[in-house]
Amino acid sequence: MNTKKIKTVLFLAVIMTVGLSFTTIDKITVKGSDTMVILAQKWAEVYMAKNPGTAIQVTGGGSGIGLSALINGSTDIANSSRPIKPTELEKIKARYGTLGVEIPCAKDGISIYLNKNNPVTELTLKQIAEIYSGKLTNWNQVGGADAPIRLYGRENSSGTYVYFKDFVIKRDYAITCQSLPGTAAIVNAIKKDKYGIGYGGAAYDTGVKDCKVKKDDKSPAYLPTAETIKSKTYPITRYLYMYLGSRPTGATKKYIDWILSAEGQKICTEVGYFPVK
């Protein structure tokens, strides 16, 4: 190679080096609860607008999917609408050498969705349990029309499915319950089915009717509102969680601290959820 060509190559190399811009992007992955997707996406959107050096990827799939991803190391944060199971904790301990980190980040009320044309307006926890376990099968058994009750629920990887089974039904679901892949799908089914019943996060209730819920026959009936969920007078109130394999550091810690700040918690209310305190 002659001297002129060498000088040209060196000149181009210098220009390319000067022109490169090395920007460090902090990447955070969040996976899990479909109930929390609306909230998690809003948190990420607002935070990234204020912190352009951070990229946050949010995906759903269900609480169980998110916790599995945390266990296998493919996500930084697992969102869950139910408490972690002992078997999952053991797997986290085996992988990370810790008992993991549980962070309650919001509150939610599980709404009981009814079609707007259904005359039933309230149910007790016992009636809801008996409906979803298959003991009550006709709306006339709870003060409604003489028509079969059609059940809609979440798939078994859903934290809401597990929470509803463990804390409301307290037994197995009826075999007639149709499993749908997300809360939005349940809401859409109830919109079209006058005699359907479903459940899910309070933030998803557009186009359907929230059923008032009573703790028992002698208790008042409540709708899931900011006031009733904050005071826990609404009978199906729960925490929403973020789980990590170990104590957060760096960009992940900053993000979680922001979520738990007044600014982050305000977003809960804006999108239909409720602050953790």
mmCIF file of C-alpha atoms in Angstrom:
data_model
loop_
_atom_site.group_PDB
_atom_site.id
_atom_site.type_symbol
_atom_site.label_atom_id
_atom_site.label_comp_id
_atom_site.label_asym_id
_atom_site.label_seq_id
_atom_site.Cartn_x
_atom_site.Cartn_y
_atom_site.Cartn_z
ATOM 1 C CA MET A 1 0.000 0.000 0.000
ATOM 2 C CA ASN A 2 1.480 3.378 -0.987
ATOM 3 C CA THR A 3 1.929 6.329 1.372
ATOM 4 C CA LYS A 4 -1.078 8.203 -0.041
ATOM 5 C CA LYS A 5 -3.411 5.271 0.544
ATOM 6 C CA ILE A 6 -2.098 4.763 4.073
ATOM 7 C CA LYS A 7 -2.760 8.405 4.931
ATOM 8 C CA THR A 8 -6.287 8.141 3.500
ATOM 9 C CA VAL A 9 -7.081 5.033 5.582
ATOM 10 C CA LEU A 10 -5.715 6.647 8.739
ATOM 11 C CA PHE A 11 -7.711 9.816 8.057
ATOM 12 C CA LEU A 12 -10.953 7.858 7.633
ATOM 13 C CA ALA A 13 -10.261 5.864 10.806
ATOM 14 C CA VAL A 14 -9.802 9.096 12.778
ATOM 15 C CA ILE A 15 -13.021 10.558 11.348
ATOM 16 C CA MET A 16 -14.984 7.380 12.224
ATOM 17 C CA THR A 17 -13.587 7.309 15.761
ATOM 18 C CA VAL A 18 -14.409 10.959 16.392
ATOM 19 C CA GLY A 19 -17.894 10.471 14.963
ATOM 20 C CA LEU A 20 -18.827 7.559 17.225
ATOM 21 C CA SER A 21 -21.030 8.424 20.175
ATOM 22 C CA PHE A 22 -20.789 5.998 23.039
ATOM 23 C CA THR A 23 -23.959 6.278 25.123
ATOM 24 C CA THR A 24 -24.570 3.838 27.955
ATOM 25 C CA ILE A 25 -28.186 2.659 28.149
ATOM 26 C CA ASP A 26 -29.405 1.028 31.351
ATOM 27 C CA LYS A 27 -31.799 -1.769 30.422
ATOM 28 C CA ILE A 28 -34.469 -3.078 32.802
ATOM 29 C CA THR A 29 -36.789 -5.967 31.949
ATOM 30 C CA VAL A 30 -40.179 -6.392 33.646
ATOM 31 C CA LYS A 31 -42.392 -9.433 33.055
ATOM 32 C CA GLY A 32 -45.435 -11.047 34.611
ATOM 33 C CA SER A 33 -48.918 -10.125 35.746
ATOM 34 C CA ASP A 34 -51.383 -9.195 33.007
ATOM 35 C CA THR A 35 -53.403 -7.351 35.647
ATOM 36 C CA MET A 36 -50.420 -5.051 36.178
ATOM 37 C CA VAL A 37 -49.503 -4.492 32.515
ATOM 38 C CA ILE A 38 -51.423 -1.207 32.145
ATOM 39 C CA LEU A 39 -49.794 0.167 35.297
ATOM 40 C CA ALA A 40 -46.312 -1.189 34.557
ATOM 41 C CA GLN A 41 -46.341 0.214 31.024
ATOM 42 C CA LYS A 42 -47.405 3.645 32.278
ATOM 43 C CA TRP A 43 -44.690 3.639 34.929
ATOM 44 C CA ALA A 44 -42.105 2.718 32.292
ATOM 45 C CA GLU A 45 -43.362 5.322 29.809
ATOM 46 C CA VAL A 46 -43.243 8.194 32.304
ATOM 47 C CA TYR A 47 -39.902 7.141 33.806
ATOM 48 C CA MET A 48 -38.165 6.752 30.444
ATOM 49 C CA ALA A 49 -39.388 10.198 29.356
ATOM 50 C CA LYS A 50 -37.669 11.650 32.421
ATOM 51 C CA ASN A 51 -34.645 9.350 32.215
ATOM 52 C CA PRO A 52 -33.686 8.883 28.538
ATOM 53 C CA GLY A 53 -30.629 6.840 29.536
ATOM 54 C CA THR A 54 -32.876 4.020 30.787
ATOM 55 C CA ALA A 55 -34.751 1.539 28.575
ATOM 56 C CA ILE A 56 -37.520 -0.467 30.268
ATOM 57 C CA GLN A 57 -39.168 -3.420 28.537
ATOM 58 C CA VAL A 58 -42.548 -4.507 29.945
ATOM 59 C CA THR A 59 -44.341 -7.719 28.951
ATOM 60 C CA GLY A 60 -47.223 -9.686 30.455
ATOM 61 C CA GLY A 61 -48.019 -13.368 30.293
ATOM 62 C CA GLY A 62 -49.230 -13.890 33.852
ATOM 63 C CA SER A 63 -47.731 -13.808 37.332
ATOM 64 C CA GLY A 64 -46.507 -17.388 37.108
ATOM 65 C CA ILE A 65 -44.764 -16.658 33.808
ATOM 66 C CA GLY A 66 -43.049 -13.627 35.307
ATOM 67 C CA LEU A 67 -41.838 -15.522 38.366
ATOM 68 C CA SER A 68 -40.559 -18.348 36.175
ATOM 69 C CA ALA A 69 -38.634 -15.765 34.147
ATOM 70 C CA LEU A 70 -37.136 -14.374 37.353
ATOM 71 C CA ILE A 71 -36.118 -17.865 38.434
ATOM 72 C CA ASN A 72 -34.424 -18.613 35.116
ATOM 73 C CA GLY A 73 -32.755 -15.202 35.017
ATOM 74 C CA SER A 74 -34.505 -13.782 31.958
ATOM 75 C CA THR A 75 -36.119 -10.796 33.712
ATOM 76 C CA ASP A 76 -34.967 -8.254 36.283
ATOM 77 C CA ILE A 77 -38.383 -7.724 37.856
ATOM 78 C CA ALA A 78 -41.316 -10.143 38.061
ATOM 79 C CA ASN A 79 -44.731 -8.515 38.458
ATOM 80 C CA SER A 80 -47.231 -10.601 40.396
ATOM 81 C CA SER A 81 -50.829 -10.064 41.432
ATOM 82 C CA ARG A 82 -50.513 -12.800 44.056
ATOM 83 C CA PRO A 83 -48.018 -13.612 46.805
ATOM 84 C CA ILE A 84 -45.126 -15.814 45.726
ATOM 85 C CA LYS A 85 -45.509 -19.561 46.375
ATOM 86 C CA PRO A 86 -43.167 -21.504 48.703
ATOM 87 C CA THR A 87 -42.059 -23.687 45.772
ATOM 88 C CA GLU A 88 -41.091 -20.570 43.807
ATOM 89 C CA LEU A 89 -39.189 -19.214 46.792
ATOM 90 C CA GLU A 90 -37.184 -22.413 46.998
ATOM 91 C CA LYS A 91 -36.212 -22.088 43.341
ATOM 92 C CA ILE A 92 -35.162 -18.467 43.844
ATOM 93 C CA LYS A 93 -33.061 -19.507 46.807
ATOM 94 C CA ALA A 94 -31.406 -22.222 44.716
ATOM 95 C CA ARG A 95 -30.565 -19.791 41.902
ATOM 96 C CA TYR A 96 -29.687 -16.589 43.765
ATOM 97 C CA GLY A 97 -28.794 -17.815 47.231
ATOM 98 C CA THR A 98 -31.431 -15.494 48.695
ATOM 99 C CA LEU A 99 -35.104 -15.582 49.613
ATOM 100 C CA GLY A 100 -35.724 -12.957 46.966
ATOM 101 C CA VAL A 101 -37.121 -9.474 47.503
ATOM 102 C CA GLU A 102 -40.868 -8.785 47.710
ATOM 103 C CA ILE A 103 -42.004 -5.216 47.068
ATOM 104 C CA PRO A 104 -45.705 -4.337 47.407
ATOM 105 C CA CYS A 105 -46.112 -1.567 44.839
ATOM 106 C CA ALA A 106 -49.877 -0.939 44.522
ATOM 107 C CA LYS A 107 -53.304 -2.067 45.672
ATOM 108 C CA ASP A 108 -56.086 -3.449 43.526
ATOM 109 C CA GLY A 109 -59.642 -4.592 43.995
ATOM 110 C CA ILE A 110 -60.743 -7.686 42.103
ATOM 111 C CA SER A 111 -63.964 -6.611 40.444
ATOM 112 C CA ILE A 112 -66.822 -8.984 39.772
ATOM 113 C CA TYR A 113 -67.938 -8.131 36.239
ATOM 114 C CA LEU A 114 -71.559 -8.445 35.125
ATOM 115 C CA ASN A 115 -73.257 -7.532 31.862
ATOM 116 C CA LYS A 116 -74.954 -4.141 32.121
ATOM 117 C CA ASN A 117 -78.327 -5.770 31.346
ATOM 118 C CA ASN A 118 -78.065 -8.273 34.185
ATOM 119 C CA PRO A 119 -80.506 -7.204 36.952
ATOM 120 C CA VAL A 120 -78.281 -8.638 39.725
ATOM 121 C CA THR A 121 -76.417 -5.828 41.487
ATOM 122 C CA GLU A 122 -74.786 -7.462 44.508
ATOM 123 C CA LEU A 123 -73.433 -10.811 45.710
ATOM 124 C CA THR A 124 -71.915 -12.132 48.914
ATOM 125 C CA LEU A 125 -68.488 -13.747 48.980
ATOM 126 C CA LYS A 126 -70.211 -17.066 49.693
ATOM 127 C CA GLN A 127 -72.457 -16.705 46.643
ATOM 128 C CA ILE A 128 -69.471 -15.860 44.435
ATOM 129 C CA ALA A 129 -67.617 -18.919 45.737
ATOM 130 C CA GLU A 130 -70.623 -21.156 45.113
ATOM 131 C CA ILE A 131 -71.109 -19.734 41.607
ATOM 132 C CA TYR A 132 -67.484 -20.343 40.627
ATOM 133 C CA SER A 133 -67.345 -23.797 42.220
ATOM 134 C CA GLY A 134 -70.486 -24.850 40.336
ATOM 135 C CA LYS A 135 -72.871 -25.127 43.288
ATOM 136 C CA LEU A 136 -75.041 -22.236 42.057
ATOM 137 C CA THR A 137 -75.789 -22.506 38.349
ATOM 138 C CA ASN A 138 -78.845 -20.319 37.695
ATOM 139 C CA TRP A 139 -79.208 -16.573 38.174
ATOM 140 C CA ASN A 140 -82.593 -17.080 39.873
ATOM 141 C CA GLN A 141 -80.695 -18.622 42.800
ATOM 142 C CA VAL A 142 -79.210 -15.187 43.561
ATOM 143 C CA GLY A 143 -82.209 -12.997 42.758
ATOM 144 C CA GLY A 144 -81.767 -12.749 39.003
ATOM 145 C CA ALA A 145 -83.468 -14.079 35.883
ATOM 146 C CA ASP A 146 -84.216 -17.733 35.224
ATOM 147 C CA ALA A 147 -81.110 -18.277 33.103
ATOM 148 C CA PRO A 148 -77.914 -20.306 33.380
ATOM 149 C CA ILE A 149 -74.847 -18.610 34.851
ATOM 150 C CA ARG A 150 -71.929 -18.645 32.420
ATOM 151 C CA LEU A 151 -68.516 -18.462 34.066
ATOM 152 C CA TYR A 152 -65.444 -16.705 32.688
ATOM 153 C CA GLY A 153 -62.037 -16.759 34.349
ATOM 154 C CA ARG A 154 -58.292 -16.488 33.801
ATOM 155 C CA GLU A 155 -55.820 -19.179 32.739
ATOM 156 C CA ASN A 156 -53.967 -21.011 35.529
ATOM 157 C CA SER A 157 -50.693 -19.119 34.959
ATOM 158 C CA SER A 158 -52.487 -15.952 36.092
ATOM 159 C CA GLY A 159 -51.900 -14.585 39.575
ATOM 160 C CA THR A 160 -55.499 -13.389 39.613
ATOM 161 C CA TYR A 161 -56.653 -16.960 38.884
ATOM 162 C CA VAL A 162 -54.627 -18.245 41.837
ATOM 163 C CA TYR A 163 -55.625 -15.431 44.198
ATOM 164 C CA PHE A 164 -59.322 -15.803 43.341
ATOM 165 C CA LYS A 165 -59.154 -19.564 43.861
ATOM 166 C CA ASP A 166 -57.247 -19.379 47.157
ATOM 167 C CA PHE A 167 -58.978 -16.419 48.802
ATOM 168 C CA VAL A 168 -62.475 -16.319 47.295
ATOM 169 C CA ILE A 169 -63.564 -19.737 45.978
ATOM 170 C CA LYS A 170 -61.387 -21.722 48.429
ATOM 171 C CA ARG A 171 -61.899 -24.855 46.321
ATOM 172 C CA ASP A 172 -61.547 -25.899 42.689
ATOM 173 C CA TYR A 173 -63.144 -23.980 39.853
ATOM 174 C CA ALA A 174 -66.205 -25.516 38.195
ATOM 175 C CA ILE A 175 -65.323 -27.414 35.021
ATOM 176 C CA THR A 176 -67.757 -25.144 33.143
ATOM 177 C CA CYS A 177 -65.590 -22.064 33.759
ATOM 178 C CA GLN A 178 -64.148 -20.797 30.463
ATOM 179 C CA SER A 179 -60.486 -19.811 30.775
ATOM 180 C CA LEU A 180 -59.526 -16.706 28.799
ATOM 181 C CA PRO A 181 -56.026 -15.353 28.107
ATOM 182 C CA GLY A 182 -56.363 -11.971 29.817
ATOM 183 C CA THR A 183 -58.627 -9.661 31.800
ATOM 184 C CA ALA A 184 -59.512 -7.662 28.688
ATOM 185 C CA ALA A 185 -60.772 -10.877 27.073
ATOM 186 C CA ILE A 186 -63.016 -11.551 30.085
ATOM 187 C CA VAL A 187 -64.459 -8.038 29.924
ATOM 188 C CA ASN A 188 -65.155 -8.420 26.202
ATOM 189 C CA ALA A 189 -66.921 -11.739 26.836
ATOM 190 C CA ILE A 190 -69.138 -10.224 29.550
ATOM 191 C CA LYS A 191 -70.067 -7.304 27.284
ATOM 192 C CA LYS A 192 -71.545 -9.813 24.817
ATOM 193 C CA ASP A 193 -73.067 -12.242 27.327
ATOM 194 C CA LYS A 194 -76.040 -11.029 29.372
ATOM 195 C CA TYR A 195 -75.754 -14.022 31.686
ATOM 196 C CA GLY A 196 -71.993 -14.132 32.049
ATOM 197 C CA ILE A 197 -69.910 -13.371 35.129
ATOM 198 C CA GLY A 198 -66.201 -12.641 35.280
ATOM 199 C CA TYR A 199 -63.514 -11.202 37.521
ATOM 200 C CA GLY A 200 -60.396 -9.088 37.190
ATOM 201 C CA GLY A 201 -58.658 -5.860 38.083
ATOM 202 C CA ALA A 202 -60.745 -2.761 38.719
ATOM 203 C CA ALA A 203 -58.844 -0.874 36.006
ATOM 204 C CA TYR A 204 -60.366 -3.054 33.263
ATOM 205 C CA ASP A 205 -64.076 -2.570 33.973
ATOM 206 C CA THR A 206 -64.968 -0.345 30.995
ATOM 207 C CA GLY A 207 -68.177 -1.426 29.290
ATOM 208 C CA VAL A 208 -69.345 -3.817 32.019
ATOM 209 C CA LYS A 209 -71.021 -3.433 35.397
ATOM 210 C CA ASP A 210 -69.150 -3.865 38.661
ATOM 211 C CA CYS A 211 -71.140 -6.024 41.056
ATOM 212 C CA LYS A 212 -71.296 -4.865 44.650
ATOM 213 C CA VAL A 213 -69.731 -7.415 47.015
ATOM 214 C CA LYS A 214 -70.754 -8.246 50.577
ATOM 215 C CA LYS A 215 -68.530 -9.986 53.090
ATOM 216 C CA ASP A 216 -71.584 -11.899 54.344
ATOM 217 C CA ASP A 217 -75.388 -11.631 54.503
ATOM 218 C CA LYS A 218 -75.299 -9.129 57.365
ATOM 219 C CA SER A 219 -72.621 -6.846 55.911
ATOM 220 C CA PRO A 220 -73.072 -3.843 53.614
ATOM 221 C CA ALA A 221 -72.288 -4.234 49.915
ATOM 222 C CA TYR A 222 -69.388 -2.289 48.410
ATOM 223 C CA LEU A 223 -68.116 -1.383 44.978
ATOM 224 C CA PRO A 224 -64.343 -1.387 44.349
ATOM 225 C CA THR A 225 -63.465 2.308 44.683
ATOM 226 C CA ALA A 226 -60.408 4.221 45.869
ATOM 227 C CA GLU A 227 -62.025 4.729 49.265
ATOM 228 C CA THR A 228 -63.232 1.148 49.824
ATOM 229 C CA ILE A 229 -59.972 -0.395 48.650
ATOM 230 C CA LYS A 230 -57.820 1.957 50.716
ATOM 231 C CA SER A 231 -59.891 1.185 53.824
ATOM 232 C CA LYS A 232 -60.128 -2.526 52.858
ATOM 233 C CA THR A 233 -63.909 -2.412 53.273
ATOM 234 C CA TYR A 234 -64.231 -3.809 49.751
ATOM 235 C CA PRO A 235 -63.986 -7.553 50.484
ATOM 236 C CA ILE A 236 -61.676 -8.555 47.595
ATOM 237 C CA THR A 237 -58.762 -6.162 48.061
ATOM 238 C CA ARG A 238 -55.180 -7.270 47.410
ATOM 239 C CA TYR A 239 -51.640 -6.000 47.045
ATOM 240 C CA LEU A 240 -49.759 -6.096 43.741
ATOM 241 C CA TYR A 241 -46.082 -7.047 43.948
ATOM 242 C CA MET A 242 -42.726 -6.736 42.271
ATOM 243 C CA TYR A 243 -40.279 -9.593 42.957
ATOM 244 C CA LEU A 244 -36.512 -9.603 42.480
ATOM 245 C CA GLY A 245 -33.868 -12.259 42.968
ATOM 246 C CA SER A 246 -31.766 -10.009 45.207
ATOM 247 C CA ARG A 247 -31.642 -6.450 46.522
ATOM 248 C CA PRO A 248 -31.884 -3.984 43.632
ATOM 249 C CA THR A 249 -28.909 -1.829 42.760
ATOM 250 C CA GLY A 250 -28.053 0.835 40.205
ATOM 251 C CA ALA A 251 -30.685 1.715 37.609
ATOM 252 C CA THR A 252 -33.135 -0.913 38.873
ATOM 253 C CA LYS A 253 -33.024 0.508 42.422
ATOM 254 C CA LYS A 254 -33.550 4.045 41.120
ATOM 255 C CA TYR A 255 -36.548 2.885 39.104
ATOM 256 C CA ILE A 256 -38.153 1.038 42.018
ATOM 257 C CA ASP A 257 -37.516 3.971 44.371
ATOM 258 C CA TRP A 258 -39.300 6.204 41.862
ATOM 259 C CA ILE A 259 -42.266 3.796 41.602
ATOM 260 C CA LEU A 260 -42.672 3.926 45.391
ATOM 261 C CA SER A 261 -42.297 7.723 45.483
ATOM 262 C CA ALA A 262 -45.270 10.108 45.578
ATOM 263 C CA GLU A 263 -44.889 10.686 41.828
ATOM 264 C CA GLY A 264 -44.886 6.977 40.975
ATOM 265 C CA GLN A 265 -47.763 6.205 43.310
ATOM 266 C CA LYS A 266 -49.847 9.011 41.850
ATOM 267 C CA ILE A 267 -49.768 7.153 38.535
ATOM 268 C CA CYS A 268 -51.520 4.198 40.226
ATOM 269 C CA THR A 269 -54.621 6.338 40.728
ATOM 270 C CA GLU A 270 -54.425 7.850 37.249
ATOM 271 C CA VAL A 271 -54.715 4.465 35.536
ATOM 272 C CA GLY A 272 -57.289 2.857 37.837
ATOM 273 C CA TYR A 273 -55.187 1.259 40.576
ATOM 274 C CA PHE A 274 -54.499 2.455 44.089
ATOM 275 C CA PRO A 275 -51.419 3.587 46.063
ATOM 276 C CA VAL A 276 -49.790 0.982 48.245
ATOM 277 C CA LYS A 277 -50.278 3.150 51.360
#
